[in-house]
Short mmCIF file of N, CA and C in Angstrom, two decimals:
data_model
loop_
_atom_site.label_atom_id
_atom_site.label_comp_id
_atom_site.label_asym_id
_atom_site.label_seq_id
_atom_site.Cartn_x
_atom_site.Cartn_y
_atom_site.Cartn_z
N UNK A 1 7.64 -7.05 39.66
CA UNK A 1 6.99 -8.07 38.79
C UNK A 1 7.57 -8.02 37.36
N UNK A 2 8.02 -6.82 36.91
CA UNK A 2 8.73 -6.80 35.63
C UNK A 2 10.16 -7.42 35.69
N UNK A 3 10.85 -7.34 36.81
CA UNK A 3 12.11 -8.01 36.93
C UNK A 3 12.04 -9.44 37.04
N UNK A 4 10.88 -9.97 37.50
CA UNK A 4 10.68 -11.48 37.52
C UNK A 4 10.50 -11.99 36.11
N UNK A 5 9.71 -11.17 35.42
CA UNK A 5 9.44 -11.48 33.95
C UNK A 5 10.66 -11.61 33.15
N UNK A 6 11.38 -10.51 33.47
CA UNK A 6 12.82 -10.32 32.66
C UNK A 6 13.68 -11.50 32.90
N UNK A 7 13.66 -11.97 34.18
CA UNK A 7 14.56 -13.05 34.53
C UNK A 7 14.07 -14.35 33.80
N UNK A 8 12.75 -14.54 33.44
CA UNK A 8 12.36 -15.70 32.81
C UNK A 8 12.70 -15.79 31.34
N UNK A 9 12.60 -14.47 30.75
CA UNK A 9 12.78 -14.45 29.36
C UNK A 9 14.24 -14.63 28.92
N UNK A 10 14.49 -15.16 27.76
CA UNK A 10 15.83 -15.28 27.22
C UNK A 10 16.29 -13.88 26.79
N UNK A 11 17.64 -13.70 26.73
CA UNK A 11 18.26 -12.47 26.27
C UNK A 11 17.96 -12.18 24.81
N UNK A 12 17.92 -11.02 24.42
CA UNK A 12 17.68 -10.68 22.99
C UNK A 12 18.85 -11.29 22.14
N UNK A 13 18.48 -11.75 20.80
CA UNK A 13 19.49 -12.10 20.00
C UNK A 13 20.24 -11.08 19.19
N UNK A 14 19.39 -10.05 18.94
CA UNK A 14 19.95 -8.95 18.24
C UNK A 14 19.82 -7.65 19.07
N UNK A 15 20.84 -6.83 18.79
CA UNK A 15 20.87 -5.52 19.52
C UNK A 15 20.15 -4.56 18.71
N UNK A 16 19.23 -3.82 19.30
CA UNK A 16 18.39 -2.73 18.61
C UNK A 16 19.28 -1.68 18.06
N UNK A 17 18.93 -1.27 16.91
CA UNK A 17 19.80 -0.25 16.16
C UNK A 17 19.49 1.20 16.67
N UNK A 18 20.45 1.92 16.95
CA UNK A 18 20.39 3.29 17.45
C UNK A 18 19.96 4.13 16.21
N UNK A 19 18.86 4.88 16.34
CA UNK A 19 18.28 5.70 15.33
C UNK A 19 18.43 7.18 15.74
N UNK A 20 19.00 7.94 14.94
CA UNK A 20 19.16 9.34 15.24
C UNK A 20 17.93 10.07 14.77
N UNK A 21 17.43 10.99 15.63
CA UNK A 21 16.18 11.74 15.42
C UNK A 21 16.30 12.51 14.09
N UNK A 22 17.43 13.05 13.82
CA UNK A 22 17.68 13.94 12.63
C UNK A 22 17.52 13.06 11.37
N UNK A 23 18.04 11.77 11.34
CA UNK A 23 17.85 11.00 10.25
C UNK A 23 16.41 10.63 9.90
N UNK A 24 15.58 10.36 11.05
CA UNK A 24 14.24 10.09 10.91
C UNK A 24 13.49 11.21 10.19
N UNK A 25 13.91 12.47 10.79
CA UNK A 25 13.21 13.69 10.22
C UNK A 25 13.53 13.79 8.79
N UNK A 26 14.85 13.60 8.37
CA UNK A 26 15.34 13.73 7.00
C UNK A 26 14.48 12.75 6.12
N UNK A 27 14.42 11.48 6.55
CA UNK A 27 13.63 10.52 5.71
C UNK A 27 12.29 10.77 5.62
N UNK A 28 11.59 11.34 6.63
CA UNK A 28 10.21 11.72 6.60
C UNK A 28 9.87 12.86 5.63
N UNK A 29 10.96 13.75 5.50
CA UNK A 29 10.72 14.73 4.50
C UNK A 29 10.86 14.26 3.00
N UNK A 30 11.56 13.26 2.84
CA UNK A 30 11.86 12.59 1.51
C UNK A 30 10.67 11.70 1.00
N UNK A 31 9.80 11.36 1.91
CA UNK A 31 8.73 10.40 1.52
C UNK A 31 7.80 11.26 0.51
N UNK A 32 7.54 10.39 -0.60
CA UNK A 32 6.79 11.08 -1.73
C UNK A 32 5.56 10.04 -1.89
N UNK A 33 4.39 10.62 -1.79
CA UNK A 33 3.23 9.87 -2.09
C UNK A 33 2.70 10.02 -3.44
N UNK A 34 2.36 8.88 -4.09
CA UNK A 34 1.78 8.99 -5.42
C UNK A 34 0.33 9.16 -5.43
N UNK A 35 -0.17 10.18 -6.17
CA UNK A 35 -1.54 10.39 -6.23
C UNK A 35 -2.13 9.34 -7.16
N UNK A 36 -3.46 8.83 -6.65
CA UNK A 36 -4.05 7.79 -7.65
C UNK A 36 -4.39 8.50 -8.95
N UNK A 37 -4.31 7.72 -10.04
CA UNK A 37 -4.71 8.16 -11.46
C UNK A 37 -6.16 8.18 -11.60
N UNK A 38 -6.80 7.36 -10.81
CA UNK A 38 -8.19 7.10 -10.95
C UNK A 38 -9.06 8.34 -10.53
N UNK A 39 -10.02 8.70 -11.30
CA UNK A 39 -10.92 9.89 -10.89
C UNK A 39 -11.67 9.55 -9.71
N UNK A 40 -12.21 10.51 -8.97
CA UNK A 40 -12.87 10.21 -7.71
C UNK A 40 -14.39 9.73 -8.16
N UNK A 41 -14.95 9.06 -7.17
CA UNK A 41 -16.23 8.40 -7.33
C UNK A 41 -17.19 9.43 -7.84
N UNK A 42 -18.02 9.06 -8.78
CA UNK A 42 -19.05 10.04 -9.29
C UNK A 42 -18.48 10.72 -10.50
N UNK A 43 -17.15 10.65 -10.70
CA UNK A 43 -16.69 11.41 -11.94
C UNK A 43 -15.95 10.42 -12.87
N UNK A 44 -16.37 9.19 -12.78
CA UNK A 44 -15.58 8.05 -13.62
C UNK A 44 -16.27 7.84 -14.95
N UNK A 45 -17.18 8.61 -15.39
CA UNK A 45 -17.90 8.38 -16.71
C UNK A 45 -16.86 8.48 -17.90
N UNK A 46 -16.75 7.38 -18.63
CA UNK A 46 -15.87 7.36 -19.71
C UNK A 46 -14.35 6.87 -19.32
N UNK A 47 -14.19 6.65 -18.07
CA UNK A 47 -12.84 6.14 -17.60
C UNK A 47 -12.96 4.67 -17.46
N UNK A 48 -11.82 4.13 -18.02
CA UNK A 48 -11.65 2.51 -18.07
C UNK A 48 -10.49 2.28 -17.33
N UNK A 49 -10.59 1.58 -16.16
CA UNK A 49 -9.54 0.97 -15.54
C UNK A 49 -8.69 -0.04 -16.37
N UNK A 50 -7.47 0.21 -16.59
CA UNK A 50 -6.64 -0.71 -17.46
C UNK A 50 -5.37 -1.09 -16.92
N UNK A 51 -4.89 -0.55 -15.94
CA UNK A 51 -3.52 -0.98 -15.49
C UNK A 51 -3.66 -1.46 -14.03
N UNK A 52 -2.75 -2.39 -13.38
CA UNK A 52 -2.87 -2.80 -12.07
C UNK A 52 -2.88 -1.71 -11.06
N UNK A 53 -2.26 -0.54 -11.39
CA UNK A 53 -2.11 0.57 -10.48
C UNK A 53 -3.52 1.25 -10.32
N UNK A 54 -4.32 1.12 -11.44
CA UNK A 54 -5.71 1.66 -11.33
C UNK A 54 -6.61 0.98 -10.27
N UNK A 55 -6.32 -0.31 -9.92
CA UNK A 55 -7.03 -1.05 -9.03
C UNK A 55 -6.45 -0.90 -7.51
N UNK A 56 -5.33 -0.43 -7.43
CA UNK A 56 -4.77 -0.23 -6.08
C UNK A 56 -4.59 -1.56 -5.38
N UNK A 57 -5.45 -1.76 -4.23
CA UNK A 57 -5.28 -2.93 -3.49
C UNK A 57 -6.02 -4.15 -3.88
N UNK A 58 -6.74 -4.06 -5.07
CA UNK A 58 -7.56 -5.23 -5.57
C UNK A 58 -8.93 -5.00 -5.89
N UNK A 59 -9.56 -3.87 -5.40
CA UNK A 59 -10.95 -3.70 -5.74
C UNK A 59 -11.21 -3.35 -6.98
N UNK A 60 -12.41 -3.76 -7.40
CA UNK A 60 -13.01 -3.43 -8.81
C UNK A 60 -13.88 -2.15 -8.73
N UNK A 61 -14.29 -1.76 -9.84
CA UNK A 61 -15.11 -0.44 -9.98
C UNK A 61 -16.56 -0.86 -10.60
N UNK A 62 -17.56 -1.21 -9.69
CA UNK A 62 -18.79 -1.65 -10.19
C UNK A 62 -19.54 -0.69 -11.06
N UNK A 63 -19.18 0.61 -10.96
CA UNK A 63 -19.83 1.70 -11.74
C UNK A 63 -19.38 1.75 -13.18
N UNK A 64 -18.22 1.07 -13.38
CA UNK A 64 -17.52 1.07 -14.68
C UNK A 64 -17.86 -0.24 -15.37
N UNK A 65 -18.70 -0.14 -16.43
CA UNK A 65 -19.25 -1.31 -17.05
C UNK A 65 -18.35 -1.78 -18.23
N UNK A 66 -17.16 -2.24 -17.87
CA UNK A 66 -16.19 -2.85 -18.77
C UNK A 66 -15.57 -4.02 -18.02
N UNK A 67 -14.98 -4.98 -18.78
CA UNK A 67 -14.39 -6.13 -18.27
C UNK A 67 -13.02 -5.66 -17.34
N UNK A 68 -13.11 -6.09 -16.08
CA UNK A 68 -12.03 -5.56 -15.26
C UNK A 68 -11.35 -6.80 -14.61
N UNK A 69 -10.00 -6.66 -14.46
CA UNK A 69 -9.29 -7.83 -13.90
C UNK A 69 -8.31 -7.18 -12.73
N UNK A 70 -8.95 -6.99 -11.63
CA UNK A 70 -8.04 -6.50 -10.50
C UNK A 70 -7.04 -7.64 -10.10
N UNK A 71 -5.74 -7.23 -9.95
CA UNK A 71 -4.66 -7.93 -9.66
C UNK A 71 -4.54 -9.10 -10.70
N UNK A 72 -4.97 -8.82 -11.91
CA UNK A 72 -4.99 -9.71 -13.08
C UNK A 72 -5.71 -11.11 -12.82
N UNK A 73 -6.51 -11.16 -11.83
CA UNK A 73 -7.31 -12.35 -11.65
C UNK A 73 -8.42 -12.50 -12.64
N UNK A 74 -8.34 -13.75 -13.30
CA UNK A 74 -9.31 -14.08 -14.34
C UNK A 74 -8.92 -13.77 -15.73
N UNK A 75 -7.75 -12.95 -15.83
CA UNK A 75 -7.39 -12.57 -17.17
C UNK A 75 -6.60 -13.72 -17.79
N UNK A 76 -7.06 -14.00 -19.09
CA UNK A 76 -6.32 -15.13 -19.79
C UNK A 76 -5.09 -14.63 -20.20
N UNK A 77 -4.06 -15.53 -20.13
CA UNK A 77 -2.72 -15.18 -20.54
C UNK A 77 -2.32 -15.68 -21.96
#
C-alpha cells in the first residue's frame, strides 16, 4: 500500500537536512526563556501595564482599571 502511494506522489523538491543530535542538544541548552514582568494574578494591585511586552499575546487585564492598549489597538498615534 505504501509503495503504491509513493509511486503516485512526486519526488521531493528539497533534500532534508541532516541534523546532528549533538547540535540539537547544544541548541536546546542555549535556549533562554524570558520571565514575564507582570505580577501573578491577584497580586497586580497598583501595577499598570504599559509596554507591549506586558500584554504578551494580546490579552488585557480586566482587574487593572486603567486605559489598556493590547497590541496598540485603539491607541491614538
